[in-house]
Every structure is written in structure tokens, then in C-alpha cells.
mmCIF file of the C-alpha atoms, coordinates in Angstrom:
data_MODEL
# 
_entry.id   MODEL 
# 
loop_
_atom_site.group_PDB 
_atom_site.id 
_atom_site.type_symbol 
_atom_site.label_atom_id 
_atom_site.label_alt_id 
_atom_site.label_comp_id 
_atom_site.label_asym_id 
_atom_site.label_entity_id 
_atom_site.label_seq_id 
_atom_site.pdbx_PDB_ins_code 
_atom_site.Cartn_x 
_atom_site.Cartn_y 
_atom_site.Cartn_z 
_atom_site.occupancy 
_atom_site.B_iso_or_equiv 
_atom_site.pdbx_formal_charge 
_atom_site.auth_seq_id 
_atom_site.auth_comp_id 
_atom_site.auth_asym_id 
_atom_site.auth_atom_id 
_atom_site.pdbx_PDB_model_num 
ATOM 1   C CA . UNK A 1 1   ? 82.019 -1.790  -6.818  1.00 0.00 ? 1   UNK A CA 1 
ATOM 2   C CA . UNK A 1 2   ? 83.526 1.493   -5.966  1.00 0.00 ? 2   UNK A CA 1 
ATOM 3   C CA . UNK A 1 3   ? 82.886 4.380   -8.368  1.00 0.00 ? 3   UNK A CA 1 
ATOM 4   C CA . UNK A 1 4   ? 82.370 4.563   -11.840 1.00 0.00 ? 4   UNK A CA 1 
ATOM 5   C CA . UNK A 1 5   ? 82.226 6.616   -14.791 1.00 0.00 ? 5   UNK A CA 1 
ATOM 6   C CA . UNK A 1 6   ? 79.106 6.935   -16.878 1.00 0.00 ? 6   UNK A CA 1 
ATOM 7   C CA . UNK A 1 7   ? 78.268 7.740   -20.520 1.00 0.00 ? 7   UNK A CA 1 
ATOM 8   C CA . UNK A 1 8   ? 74.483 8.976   -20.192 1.00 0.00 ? 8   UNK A CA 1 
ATOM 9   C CA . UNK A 1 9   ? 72.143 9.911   -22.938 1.00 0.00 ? 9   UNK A CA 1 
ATOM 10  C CA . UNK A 1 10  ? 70.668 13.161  -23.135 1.00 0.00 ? 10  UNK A CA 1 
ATOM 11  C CA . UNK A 1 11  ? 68.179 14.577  -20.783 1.00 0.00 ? 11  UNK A CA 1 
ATOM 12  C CA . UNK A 1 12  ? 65.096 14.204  -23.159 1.00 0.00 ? 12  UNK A CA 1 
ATOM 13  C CA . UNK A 1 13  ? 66.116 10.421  -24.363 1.00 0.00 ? 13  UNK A CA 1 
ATOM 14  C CA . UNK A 1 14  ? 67.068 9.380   -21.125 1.00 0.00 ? 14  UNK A CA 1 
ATOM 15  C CA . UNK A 1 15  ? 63.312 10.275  -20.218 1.00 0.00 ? 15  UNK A CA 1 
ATOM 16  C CA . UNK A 1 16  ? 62.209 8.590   -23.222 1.00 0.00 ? 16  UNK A CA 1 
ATOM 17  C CA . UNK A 1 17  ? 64.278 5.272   -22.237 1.00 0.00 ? 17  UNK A CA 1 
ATOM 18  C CA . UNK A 1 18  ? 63.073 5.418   -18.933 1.00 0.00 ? 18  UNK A CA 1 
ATOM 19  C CA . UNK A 1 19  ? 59.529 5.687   -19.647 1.00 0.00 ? 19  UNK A CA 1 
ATOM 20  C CA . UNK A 1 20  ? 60.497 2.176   -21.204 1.00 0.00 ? 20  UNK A CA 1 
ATOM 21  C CA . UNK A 1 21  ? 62.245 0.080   -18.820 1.00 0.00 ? 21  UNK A CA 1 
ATOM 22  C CA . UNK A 1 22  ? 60.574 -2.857  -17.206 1.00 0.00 ? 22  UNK A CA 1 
ATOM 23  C CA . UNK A 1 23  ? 59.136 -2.780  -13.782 1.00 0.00 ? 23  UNK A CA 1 
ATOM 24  C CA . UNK A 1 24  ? 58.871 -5.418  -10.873 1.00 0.00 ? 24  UNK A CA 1 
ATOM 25  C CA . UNK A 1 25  ? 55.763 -7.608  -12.484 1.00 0.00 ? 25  UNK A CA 1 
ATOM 26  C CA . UNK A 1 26  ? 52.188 -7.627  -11.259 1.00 0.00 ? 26  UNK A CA 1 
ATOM 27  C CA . UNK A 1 27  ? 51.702 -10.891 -12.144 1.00 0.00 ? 27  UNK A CA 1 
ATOM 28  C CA . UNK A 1 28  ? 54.392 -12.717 -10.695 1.00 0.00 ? 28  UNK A CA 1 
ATOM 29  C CA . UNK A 1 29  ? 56.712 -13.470 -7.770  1.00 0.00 ? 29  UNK A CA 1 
ATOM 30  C CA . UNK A 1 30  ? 59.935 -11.696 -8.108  1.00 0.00 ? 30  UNK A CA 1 
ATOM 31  C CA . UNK A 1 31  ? 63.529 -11.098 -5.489  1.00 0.00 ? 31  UNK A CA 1 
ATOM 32  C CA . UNK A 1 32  ? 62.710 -7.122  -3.999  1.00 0.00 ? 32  UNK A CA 1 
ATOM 33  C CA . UNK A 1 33  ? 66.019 -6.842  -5.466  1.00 0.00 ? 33  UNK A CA 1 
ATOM 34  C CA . UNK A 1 34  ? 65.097 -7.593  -9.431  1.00 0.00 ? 34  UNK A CA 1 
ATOM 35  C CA . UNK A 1 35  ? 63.782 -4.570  -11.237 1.00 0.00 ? 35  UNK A CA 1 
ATOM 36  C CA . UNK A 1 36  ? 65.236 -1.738  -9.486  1.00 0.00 ? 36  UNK A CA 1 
ATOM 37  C CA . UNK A 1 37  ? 64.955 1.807   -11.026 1.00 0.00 ? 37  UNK A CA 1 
ATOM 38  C CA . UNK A 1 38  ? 68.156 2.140   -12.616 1.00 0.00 ? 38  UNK A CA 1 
ATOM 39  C CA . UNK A 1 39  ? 70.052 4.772   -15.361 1.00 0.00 ? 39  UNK A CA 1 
ATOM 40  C CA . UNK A 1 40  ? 70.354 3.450   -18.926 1.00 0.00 ? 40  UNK A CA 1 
ATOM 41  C CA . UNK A 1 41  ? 74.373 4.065   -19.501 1.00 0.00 ? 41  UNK A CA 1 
ATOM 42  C CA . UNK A 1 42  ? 76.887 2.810   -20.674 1.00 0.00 ? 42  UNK A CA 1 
ATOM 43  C CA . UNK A 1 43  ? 79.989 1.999   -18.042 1.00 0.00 ? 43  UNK A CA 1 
ATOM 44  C CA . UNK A 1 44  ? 83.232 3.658   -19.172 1.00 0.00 ? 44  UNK A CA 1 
ATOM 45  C CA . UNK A 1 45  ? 85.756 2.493   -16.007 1.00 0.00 ? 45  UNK A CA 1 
ATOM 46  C CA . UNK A 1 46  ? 84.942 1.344   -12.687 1.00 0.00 ? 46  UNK A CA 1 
ATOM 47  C CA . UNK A 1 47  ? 87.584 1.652   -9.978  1.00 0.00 ? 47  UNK A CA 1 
ATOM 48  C CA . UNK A 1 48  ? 87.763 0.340   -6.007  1.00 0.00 ? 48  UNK A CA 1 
ATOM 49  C CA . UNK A 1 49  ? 91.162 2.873   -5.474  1.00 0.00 ? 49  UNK A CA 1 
ATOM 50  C CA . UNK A 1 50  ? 90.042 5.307   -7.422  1.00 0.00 ? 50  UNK A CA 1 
ATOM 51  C CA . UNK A 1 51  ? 89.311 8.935   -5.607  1.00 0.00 ? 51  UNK A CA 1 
ATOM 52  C CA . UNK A 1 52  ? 86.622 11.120  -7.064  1.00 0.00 ? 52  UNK A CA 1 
ATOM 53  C CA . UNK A 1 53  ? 89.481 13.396  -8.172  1.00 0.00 ? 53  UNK A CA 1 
ATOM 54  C CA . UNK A 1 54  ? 91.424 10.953  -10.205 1.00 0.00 ? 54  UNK A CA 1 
ATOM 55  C CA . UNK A 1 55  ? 88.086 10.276  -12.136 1.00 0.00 ? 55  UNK A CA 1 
ATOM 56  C CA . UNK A 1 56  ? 87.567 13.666  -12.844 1.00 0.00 ? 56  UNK A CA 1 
ATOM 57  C CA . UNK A 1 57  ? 90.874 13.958  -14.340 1.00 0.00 ? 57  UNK A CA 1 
ATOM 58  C CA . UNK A 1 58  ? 90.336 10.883  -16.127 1.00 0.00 ? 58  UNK A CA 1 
ATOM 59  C CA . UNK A 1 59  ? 87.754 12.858  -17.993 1.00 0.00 ? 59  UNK A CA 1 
ATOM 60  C CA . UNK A 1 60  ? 88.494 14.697  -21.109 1.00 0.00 ? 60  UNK A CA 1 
ATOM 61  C CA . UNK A 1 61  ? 88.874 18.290  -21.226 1.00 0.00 ? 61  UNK A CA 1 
ATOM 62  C CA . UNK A 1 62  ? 87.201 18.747  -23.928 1.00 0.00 ? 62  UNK A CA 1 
ATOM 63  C CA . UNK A 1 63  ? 83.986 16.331  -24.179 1.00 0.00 ? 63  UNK A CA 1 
ATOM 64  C CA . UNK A 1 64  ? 81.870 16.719  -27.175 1.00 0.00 ? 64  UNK A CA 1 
ATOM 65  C CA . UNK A 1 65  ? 78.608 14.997  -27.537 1.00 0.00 ? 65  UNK A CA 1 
ATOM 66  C CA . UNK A 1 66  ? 78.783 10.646  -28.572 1.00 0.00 ? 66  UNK A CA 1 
ATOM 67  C CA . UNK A 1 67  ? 76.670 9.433   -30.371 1.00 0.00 ? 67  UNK A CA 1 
ATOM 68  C CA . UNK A 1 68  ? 75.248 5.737   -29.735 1.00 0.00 ? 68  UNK A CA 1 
ATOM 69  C CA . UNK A 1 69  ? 74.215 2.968   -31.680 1.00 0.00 ? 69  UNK A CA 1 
ATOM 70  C CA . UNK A 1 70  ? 71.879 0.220   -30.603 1.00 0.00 ? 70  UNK A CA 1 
ATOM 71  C CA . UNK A 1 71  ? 73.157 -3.509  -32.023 1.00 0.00 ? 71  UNK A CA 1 
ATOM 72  C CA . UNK A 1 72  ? 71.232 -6.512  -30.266 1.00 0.00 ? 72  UNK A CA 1 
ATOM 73  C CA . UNK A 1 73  ? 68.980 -7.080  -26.881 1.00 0.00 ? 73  UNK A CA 1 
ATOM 74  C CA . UNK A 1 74  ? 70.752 -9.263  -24.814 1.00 0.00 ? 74  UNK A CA 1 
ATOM 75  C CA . UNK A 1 75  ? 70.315 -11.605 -21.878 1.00 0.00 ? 75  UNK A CA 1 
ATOM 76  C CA . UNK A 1 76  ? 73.053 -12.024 -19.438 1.00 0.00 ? 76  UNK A CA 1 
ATOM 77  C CA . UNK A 1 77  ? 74.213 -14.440 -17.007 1.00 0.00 ? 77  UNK A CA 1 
ATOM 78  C CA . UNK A 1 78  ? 75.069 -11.374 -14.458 1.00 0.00 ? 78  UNK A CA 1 
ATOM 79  C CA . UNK A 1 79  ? 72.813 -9.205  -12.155 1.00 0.00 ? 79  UNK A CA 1 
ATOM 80  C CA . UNK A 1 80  ? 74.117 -5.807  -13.597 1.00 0.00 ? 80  UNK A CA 1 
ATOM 81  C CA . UNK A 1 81  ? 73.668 -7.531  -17.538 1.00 0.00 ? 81  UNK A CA 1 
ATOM 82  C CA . UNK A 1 82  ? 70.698 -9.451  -17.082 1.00 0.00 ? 82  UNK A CA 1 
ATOM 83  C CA . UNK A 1 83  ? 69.406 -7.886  -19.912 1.00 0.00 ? 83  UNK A CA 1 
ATOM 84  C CA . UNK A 1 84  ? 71.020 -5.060  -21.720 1.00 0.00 ? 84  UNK A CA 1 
ATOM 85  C CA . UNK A 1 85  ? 71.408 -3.621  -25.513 1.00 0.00 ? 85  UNK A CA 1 
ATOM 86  C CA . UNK A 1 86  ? 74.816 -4.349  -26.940 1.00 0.00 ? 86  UNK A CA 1 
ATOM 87  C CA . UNK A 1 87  ? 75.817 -1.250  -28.581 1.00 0.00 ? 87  UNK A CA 1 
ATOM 88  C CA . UNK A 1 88  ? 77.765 -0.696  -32.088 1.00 0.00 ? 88  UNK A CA 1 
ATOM 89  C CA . UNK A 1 89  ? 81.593 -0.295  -31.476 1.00 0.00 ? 89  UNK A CA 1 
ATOM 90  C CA . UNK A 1 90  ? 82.273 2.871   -32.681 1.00 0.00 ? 90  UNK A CA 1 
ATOM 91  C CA . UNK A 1 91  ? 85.812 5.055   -32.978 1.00 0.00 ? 91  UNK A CA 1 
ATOM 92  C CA . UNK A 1 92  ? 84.178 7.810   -30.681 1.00 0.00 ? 92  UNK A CA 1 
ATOM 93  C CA . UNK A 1 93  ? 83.690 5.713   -27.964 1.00 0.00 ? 93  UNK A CA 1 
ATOM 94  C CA . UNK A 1 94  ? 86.650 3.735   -28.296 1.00 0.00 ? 94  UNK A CA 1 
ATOM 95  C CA . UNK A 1 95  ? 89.023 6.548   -28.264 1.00 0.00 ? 95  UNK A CA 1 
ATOM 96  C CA . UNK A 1 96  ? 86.903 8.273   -25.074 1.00 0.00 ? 96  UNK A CA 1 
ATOM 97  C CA . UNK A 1 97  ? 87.186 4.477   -23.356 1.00 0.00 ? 97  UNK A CA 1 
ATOM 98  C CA . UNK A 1 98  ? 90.817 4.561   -23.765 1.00 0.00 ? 98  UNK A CA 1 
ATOM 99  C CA . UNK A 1 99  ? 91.454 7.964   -22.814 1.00 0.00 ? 99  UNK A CA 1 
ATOM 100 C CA . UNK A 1 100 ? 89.879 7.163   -19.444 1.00 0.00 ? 100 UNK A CA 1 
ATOM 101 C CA . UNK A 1 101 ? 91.086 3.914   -19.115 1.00 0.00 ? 101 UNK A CA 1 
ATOM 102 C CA . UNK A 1 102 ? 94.862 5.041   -19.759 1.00 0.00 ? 102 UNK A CA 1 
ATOM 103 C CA . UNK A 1 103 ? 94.623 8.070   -17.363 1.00 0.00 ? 103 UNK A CA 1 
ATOM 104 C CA . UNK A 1 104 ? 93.422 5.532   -14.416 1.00 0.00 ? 104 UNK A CA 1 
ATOM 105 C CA . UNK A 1 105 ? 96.082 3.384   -15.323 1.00 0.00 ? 105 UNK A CA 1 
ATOM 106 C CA . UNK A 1 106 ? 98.334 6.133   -14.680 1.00 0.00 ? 106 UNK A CA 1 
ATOM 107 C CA . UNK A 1 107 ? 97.032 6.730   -11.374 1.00 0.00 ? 107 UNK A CA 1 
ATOM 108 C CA . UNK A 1 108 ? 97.454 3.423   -10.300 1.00 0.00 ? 108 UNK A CA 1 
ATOM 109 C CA . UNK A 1 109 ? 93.198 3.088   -9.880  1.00 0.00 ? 109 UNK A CA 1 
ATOM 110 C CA . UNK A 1 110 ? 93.781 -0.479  -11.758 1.00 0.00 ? 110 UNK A CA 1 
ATOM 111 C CA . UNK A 1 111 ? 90.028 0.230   -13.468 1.00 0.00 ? 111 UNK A CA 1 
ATOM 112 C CA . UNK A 1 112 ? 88.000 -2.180  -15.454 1.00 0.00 ? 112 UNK A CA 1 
ATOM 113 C CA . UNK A 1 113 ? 85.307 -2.237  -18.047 1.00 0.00 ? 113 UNK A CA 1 
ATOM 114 C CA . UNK A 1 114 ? 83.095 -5.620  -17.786 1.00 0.00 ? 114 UNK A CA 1 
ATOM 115 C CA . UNK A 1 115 ? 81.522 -6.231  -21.225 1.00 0.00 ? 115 UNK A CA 1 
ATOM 116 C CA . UNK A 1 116 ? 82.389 -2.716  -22.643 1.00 0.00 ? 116 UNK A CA 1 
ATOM 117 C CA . UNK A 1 117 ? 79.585 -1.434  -24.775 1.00 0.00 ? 117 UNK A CA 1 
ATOM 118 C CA . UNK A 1 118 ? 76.427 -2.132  -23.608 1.00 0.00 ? 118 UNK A CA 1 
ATOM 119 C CA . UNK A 1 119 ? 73.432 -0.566  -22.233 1.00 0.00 ? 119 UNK A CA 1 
ATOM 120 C CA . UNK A 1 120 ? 71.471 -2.403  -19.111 1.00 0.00 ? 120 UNK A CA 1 
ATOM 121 C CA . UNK A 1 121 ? 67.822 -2.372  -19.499 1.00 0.00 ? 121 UNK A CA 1 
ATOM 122 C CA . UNK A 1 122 ? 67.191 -4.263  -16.450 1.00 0.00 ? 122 UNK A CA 1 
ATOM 123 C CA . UNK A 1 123 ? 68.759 -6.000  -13.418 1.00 0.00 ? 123 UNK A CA 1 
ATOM 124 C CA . UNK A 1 124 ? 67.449 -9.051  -11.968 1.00 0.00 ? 124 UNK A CA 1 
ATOM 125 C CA . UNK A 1 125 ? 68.710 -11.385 -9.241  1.00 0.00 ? 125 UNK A CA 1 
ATOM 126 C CA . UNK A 1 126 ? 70.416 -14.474 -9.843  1.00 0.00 ? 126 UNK A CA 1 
ATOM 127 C CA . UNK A 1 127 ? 67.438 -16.755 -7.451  1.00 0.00 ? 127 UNK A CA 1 
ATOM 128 C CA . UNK A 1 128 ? 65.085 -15.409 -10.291 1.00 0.00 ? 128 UNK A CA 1 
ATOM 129 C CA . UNK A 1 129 ? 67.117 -17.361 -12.271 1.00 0.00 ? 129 UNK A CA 1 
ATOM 130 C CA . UNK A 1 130 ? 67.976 -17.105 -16.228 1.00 0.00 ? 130 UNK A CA 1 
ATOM 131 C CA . UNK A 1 131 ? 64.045 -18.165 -16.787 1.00 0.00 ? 131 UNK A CA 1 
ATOM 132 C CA . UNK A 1 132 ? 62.985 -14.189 -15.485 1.00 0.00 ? 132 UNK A CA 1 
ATOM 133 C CA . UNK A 1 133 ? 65.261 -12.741 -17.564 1.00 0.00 ? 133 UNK A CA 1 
ATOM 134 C CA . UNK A 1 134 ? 64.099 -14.160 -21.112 1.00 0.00 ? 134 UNK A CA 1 
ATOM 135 C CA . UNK A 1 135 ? 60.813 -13.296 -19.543 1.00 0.00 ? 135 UNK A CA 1 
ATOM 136 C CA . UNK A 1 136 ? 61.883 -9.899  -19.393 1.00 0.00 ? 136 UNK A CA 1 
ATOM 137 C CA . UNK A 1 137 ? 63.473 -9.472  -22.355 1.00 0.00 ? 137 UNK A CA 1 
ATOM 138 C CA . UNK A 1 138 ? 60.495 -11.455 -24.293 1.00 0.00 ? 138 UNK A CA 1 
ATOM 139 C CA . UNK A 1 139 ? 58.250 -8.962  -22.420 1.00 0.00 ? 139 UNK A CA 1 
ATOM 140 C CA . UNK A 1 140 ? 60.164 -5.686  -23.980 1.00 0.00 ? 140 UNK A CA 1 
ATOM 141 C CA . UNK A 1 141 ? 60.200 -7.754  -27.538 1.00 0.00 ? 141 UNK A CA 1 
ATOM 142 C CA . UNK A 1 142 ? 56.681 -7.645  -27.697 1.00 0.00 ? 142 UNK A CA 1 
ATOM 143 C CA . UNK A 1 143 ? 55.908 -4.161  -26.189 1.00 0.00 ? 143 UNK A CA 1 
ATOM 144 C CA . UNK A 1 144 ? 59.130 -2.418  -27.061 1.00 0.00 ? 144 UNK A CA 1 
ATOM 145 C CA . UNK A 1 145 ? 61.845 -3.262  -28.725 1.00 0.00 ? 145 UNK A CA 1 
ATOM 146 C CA . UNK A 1 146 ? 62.090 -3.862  -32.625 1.00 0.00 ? 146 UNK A CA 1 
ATOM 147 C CA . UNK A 1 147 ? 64.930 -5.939  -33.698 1.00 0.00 ? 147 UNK A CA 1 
ATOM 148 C CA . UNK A 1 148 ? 66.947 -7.239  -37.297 1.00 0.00 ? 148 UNK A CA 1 
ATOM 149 C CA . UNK A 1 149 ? 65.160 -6.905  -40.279 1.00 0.00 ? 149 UNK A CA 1 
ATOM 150 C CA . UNK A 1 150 ? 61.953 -5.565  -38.979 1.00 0.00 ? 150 UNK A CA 1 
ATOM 151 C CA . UNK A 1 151 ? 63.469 -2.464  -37.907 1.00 0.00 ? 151 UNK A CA 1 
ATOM 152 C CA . UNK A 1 152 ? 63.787 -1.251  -41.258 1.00 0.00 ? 152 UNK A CA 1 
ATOM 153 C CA . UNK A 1 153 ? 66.948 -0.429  -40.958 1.00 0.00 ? 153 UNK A CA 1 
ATOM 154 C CA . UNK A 1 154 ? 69.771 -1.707  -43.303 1.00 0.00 ? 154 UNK A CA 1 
ATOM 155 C CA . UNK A 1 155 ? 71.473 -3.352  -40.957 1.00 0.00 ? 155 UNK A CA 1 
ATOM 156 C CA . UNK A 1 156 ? 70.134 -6.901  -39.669 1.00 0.00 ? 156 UNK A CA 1 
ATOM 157 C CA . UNK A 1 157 ? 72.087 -6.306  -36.507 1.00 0.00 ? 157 UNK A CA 1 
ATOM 158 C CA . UNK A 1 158 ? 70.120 -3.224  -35.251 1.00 0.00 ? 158 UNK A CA 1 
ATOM 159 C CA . UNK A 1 159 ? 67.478 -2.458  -32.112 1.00 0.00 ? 159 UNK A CA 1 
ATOM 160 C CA . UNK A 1 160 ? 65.000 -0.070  -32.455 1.00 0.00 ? 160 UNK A CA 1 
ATOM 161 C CA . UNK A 1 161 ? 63.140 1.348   -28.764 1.00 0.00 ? 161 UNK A CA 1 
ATOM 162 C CA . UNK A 1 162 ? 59.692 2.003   -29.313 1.00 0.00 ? 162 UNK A CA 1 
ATOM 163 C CA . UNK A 1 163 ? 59.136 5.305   -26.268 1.00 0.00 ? 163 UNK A CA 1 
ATOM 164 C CA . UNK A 1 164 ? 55.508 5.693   -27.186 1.00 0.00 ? 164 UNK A CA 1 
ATOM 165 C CA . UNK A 1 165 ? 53.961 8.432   -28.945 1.00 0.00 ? 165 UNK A CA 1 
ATOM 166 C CA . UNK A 1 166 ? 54.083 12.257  -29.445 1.00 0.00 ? 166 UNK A CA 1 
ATOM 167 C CA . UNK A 1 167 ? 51.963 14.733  -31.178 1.00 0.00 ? 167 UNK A CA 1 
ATOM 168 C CA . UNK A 1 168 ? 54.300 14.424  -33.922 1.00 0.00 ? 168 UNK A CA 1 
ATOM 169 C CA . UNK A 1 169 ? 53.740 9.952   -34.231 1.00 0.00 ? 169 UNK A CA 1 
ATOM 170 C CA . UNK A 1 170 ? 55.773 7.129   -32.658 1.00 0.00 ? 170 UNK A CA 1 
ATOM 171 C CA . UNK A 1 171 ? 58.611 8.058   -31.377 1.00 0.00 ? 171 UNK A CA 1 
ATOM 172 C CA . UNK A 1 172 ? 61.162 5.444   -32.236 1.00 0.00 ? 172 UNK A CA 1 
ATOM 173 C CA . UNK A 1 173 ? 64.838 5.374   -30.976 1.00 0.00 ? 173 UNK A CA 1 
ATOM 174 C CA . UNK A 1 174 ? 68.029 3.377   -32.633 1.00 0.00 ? 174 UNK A CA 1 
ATOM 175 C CA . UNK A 1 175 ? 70.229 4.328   -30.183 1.00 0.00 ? 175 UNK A CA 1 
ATOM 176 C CA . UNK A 1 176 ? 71.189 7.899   -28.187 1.00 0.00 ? 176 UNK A CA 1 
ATOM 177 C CA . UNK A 1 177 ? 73.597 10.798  -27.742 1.00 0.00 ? 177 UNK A CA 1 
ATOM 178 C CA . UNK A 1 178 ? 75.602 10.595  -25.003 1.00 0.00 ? 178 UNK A CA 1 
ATOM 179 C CA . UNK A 1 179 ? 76.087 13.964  -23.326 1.00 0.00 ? 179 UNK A CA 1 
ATOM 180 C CA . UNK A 1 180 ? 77.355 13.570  -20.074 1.00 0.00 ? 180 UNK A CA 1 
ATOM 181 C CA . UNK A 1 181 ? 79.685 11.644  -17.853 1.00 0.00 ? 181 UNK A CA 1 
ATOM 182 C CA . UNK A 1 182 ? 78.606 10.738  -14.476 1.00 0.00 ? 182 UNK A CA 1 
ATOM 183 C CA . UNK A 1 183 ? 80.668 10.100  -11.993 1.00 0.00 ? 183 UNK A CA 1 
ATOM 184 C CA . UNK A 1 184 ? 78.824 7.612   -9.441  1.00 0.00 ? 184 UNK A CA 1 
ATOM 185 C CA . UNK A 1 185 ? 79.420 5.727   -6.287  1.00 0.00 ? 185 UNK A CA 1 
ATOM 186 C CA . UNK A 1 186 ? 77.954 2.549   -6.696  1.00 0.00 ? 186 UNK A CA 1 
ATOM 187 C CA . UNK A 1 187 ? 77.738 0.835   -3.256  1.00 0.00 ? 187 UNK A CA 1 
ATOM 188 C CA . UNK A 1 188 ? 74.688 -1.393  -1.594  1.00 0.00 ? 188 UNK A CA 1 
ATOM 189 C CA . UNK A 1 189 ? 71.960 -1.832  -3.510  1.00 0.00 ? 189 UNK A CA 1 
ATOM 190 C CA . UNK A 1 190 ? 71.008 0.040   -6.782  1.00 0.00 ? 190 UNK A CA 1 
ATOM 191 C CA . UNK A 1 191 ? 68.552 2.684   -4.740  1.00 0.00 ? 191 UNK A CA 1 
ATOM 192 C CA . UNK A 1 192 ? 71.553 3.388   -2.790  1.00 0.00 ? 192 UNK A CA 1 
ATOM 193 C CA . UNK A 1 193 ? 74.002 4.486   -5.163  1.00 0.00 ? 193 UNK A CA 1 
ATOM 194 C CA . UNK A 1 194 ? 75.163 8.396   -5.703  1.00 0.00 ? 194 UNK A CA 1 
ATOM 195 C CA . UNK A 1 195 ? 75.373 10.708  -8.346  1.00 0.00 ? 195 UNK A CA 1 
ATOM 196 C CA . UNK A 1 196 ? 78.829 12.548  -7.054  1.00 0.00 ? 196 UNK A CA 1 
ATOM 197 C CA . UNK A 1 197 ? 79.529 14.707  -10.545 1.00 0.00 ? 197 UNK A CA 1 
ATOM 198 C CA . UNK A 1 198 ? 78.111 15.135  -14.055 1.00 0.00 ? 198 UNK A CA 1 
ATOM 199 C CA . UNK A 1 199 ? 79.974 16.357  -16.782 1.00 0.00 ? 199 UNK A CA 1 
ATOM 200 C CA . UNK A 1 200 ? 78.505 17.876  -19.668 1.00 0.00 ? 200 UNK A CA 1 
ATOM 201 C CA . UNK A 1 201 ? 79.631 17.623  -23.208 1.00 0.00 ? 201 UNK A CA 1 
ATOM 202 C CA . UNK A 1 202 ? 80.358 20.910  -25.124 1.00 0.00 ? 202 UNK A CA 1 
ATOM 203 C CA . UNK A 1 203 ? 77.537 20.941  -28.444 1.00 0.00 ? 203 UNK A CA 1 
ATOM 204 C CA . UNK A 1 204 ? 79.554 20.432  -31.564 1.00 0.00 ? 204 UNK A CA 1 
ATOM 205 C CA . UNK A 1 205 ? 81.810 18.026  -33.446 1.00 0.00 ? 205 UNK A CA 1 
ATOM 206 C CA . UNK A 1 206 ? 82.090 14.188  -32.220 1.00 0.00 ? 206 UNK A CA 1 
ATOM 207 C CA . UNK A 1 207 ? 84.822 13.057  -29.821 1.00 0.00 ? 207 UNK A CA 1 
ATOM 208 C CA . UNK A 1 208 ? 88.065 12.299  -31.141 1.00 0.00 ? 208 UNK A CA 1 
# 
């Protein structure tokens, strides 16, 4: 896969996310390589040519917080989208995708974006077959994740996370704010990949 640039969600929701994900199951046969400890994102550009140094200048200089909107839970017919939340299309994230995307085009790093805009929630081989990943994804549906109309939330095409509780009640998320871009190698399998450079995102107005 090369390396890749990653939209991550703050430090304290990215715990809260975490907390959330599923885990290899207790009560069932699974591939070792299903349900790997992974980093809720979203992937901006991936690149085989790309050097670490074109991807930091693919960054913007100035990189304000994004803010992220969960849409649907998902189920995938590919390891790294087995199951995933698709996420709202918004013009902050559009305009940051195509700045990157341009500036790798420029360097000749030929990137790509498979299924822009979403958010993996859990990777799980292909001989575990499409069967383990509804599993999964009924799994977080009944712990977890709140979707349409019972979120509450006007819009019928909206996820909410249940993260568990606080001393202040439930705490509920309906999507995150990105604030940092990652660059990582991702080679061999998930455990394996590195964290080369984070970015973060100056407090303040939304990217442009």
C-alpha cells in the first residue's frame, strides 16, 4: 500500500472511538488476521512513489481543525472496508482532499483515494467471508451504534456512537473533529504499520 495520509479525530474522541471498536470474538472462530487494533480515520491519499517528503508538502500550511459527520454504518466487500461509517461530504473536506490530491499529482506520486469518506470500524478477512462482517456490524447495532430516525437527529441518514458513560451521562458521538494528519507507512499486516509524522491542526476557523 505504500504510505498514506490520515485525517484523525482528536486525542480524547479517538479514545472514545476506540474504547468502541469490535474485538476478535470469544465466541467464535475467526482468521488471526480479522479484528486487528486499528486507527479510526479517514484516508486522504495513498501513494506507492510517494516519499515521506512529498506528503508532507502535500499537506496544507495552514491546517485548521475538520469537523466530521457520521452518515450510515456500512458493510464492505473489502478487508480495509469491511465495515466502516460513511461520512457526510462536506466542503471542508473536499477542498483539504483536493489540495492533497492535486499537490501529489504534481509530484508525479499518481495517489488514490478508495471510497473517499469513510471511517473503518473494523477489518476482517475475506475467508471470514461477508457472513462475519454483518455479524460485526449487527454486533455494534445492538451495543453501539444508533442509526436513522432513532438517533434523534433530523436527519434520517445519520449514525450516532454510543462511547459509554461519564460522570456527566452517556456520552454519545455523531461524528468527530479531525485534528491531525498522519502520515503512515502502511506495509504487512495492520500491527505492522508506522506512524512516520503527525500534523496538528492550528485551533480556530474550519479549513477552506
Amino acid at each position: 500500500m505504500g504510505l498514506s495520509l490520515w485525517l484523525v479525530p482528536n486525542p480524547a474522541q479517538l479514545q472514545l472511538i476506540q474504547k468502541v471498536l469490535p474485538k476478535q470474538p470469544e465466541t467464535r472462530p475467526v482468521s488471526a488476521a480479522s479484528y486487528p487494533e486499528i486507527t479510526p480515520h479517514i484516508t486522504l491519499a495513498s501513494s506507492r512513489k510517494a516519499t515521506q517528503d512529498a506528503l508532507l508538502r502535500a499537506i496544507p500550511s495552514t491546517l485548521h481543525p475538520i469537523p466530521v459527520e457520521f452518515q450510515k454504518l456500512e458493510v464492505g466487500d473489502h478487508y480495509f472496508r469491511s465495515v466502516f461509517i460513511s461520512v457526510k461530504k462536506t466542503t471542508e473536506l473536499v477542498a483539504l482532499h483536493e489540495h492533497i490530491m492535486a499537490a501529489l499529482d504534481r509530484d508525479g506520486a499518481s495517489p488514490s483515494a478508495p471510497a473517499f469518506l469513510h471511517v473503518s470500524i473494523s477489518y476482517i478477512a475475506d475467508e471470514d467471508g461477508v457472513a462475519e462482517r454483518k455479524k460485526a456490524a449487527d454486533e455494534l447495532r445492538a451495543t453501539t451504534v444508533v442509526e436513522g430516525p432513532e438517533t434523534g437527529l433530523d436527519d434520517a441518514e445519520s449514525v450516532v456512537l454510543r462511547c459509554g458513560d461519564s460522570e456527566g451521562g452517556r456520552v454519545c458521538l455523531t461524528g468527530f473533529e479531525g485534528t491531525e494528519v498522519w502520515i503512515v507507512r502502511c506495509e504487512g499486516p495492520v500491527q505492522h504499520w508506522q506512524v512516520l509524522h503527525k500534523t496538528t491542526a492550528t485551533p480556530g476557523v474550519a479549513q477552506d
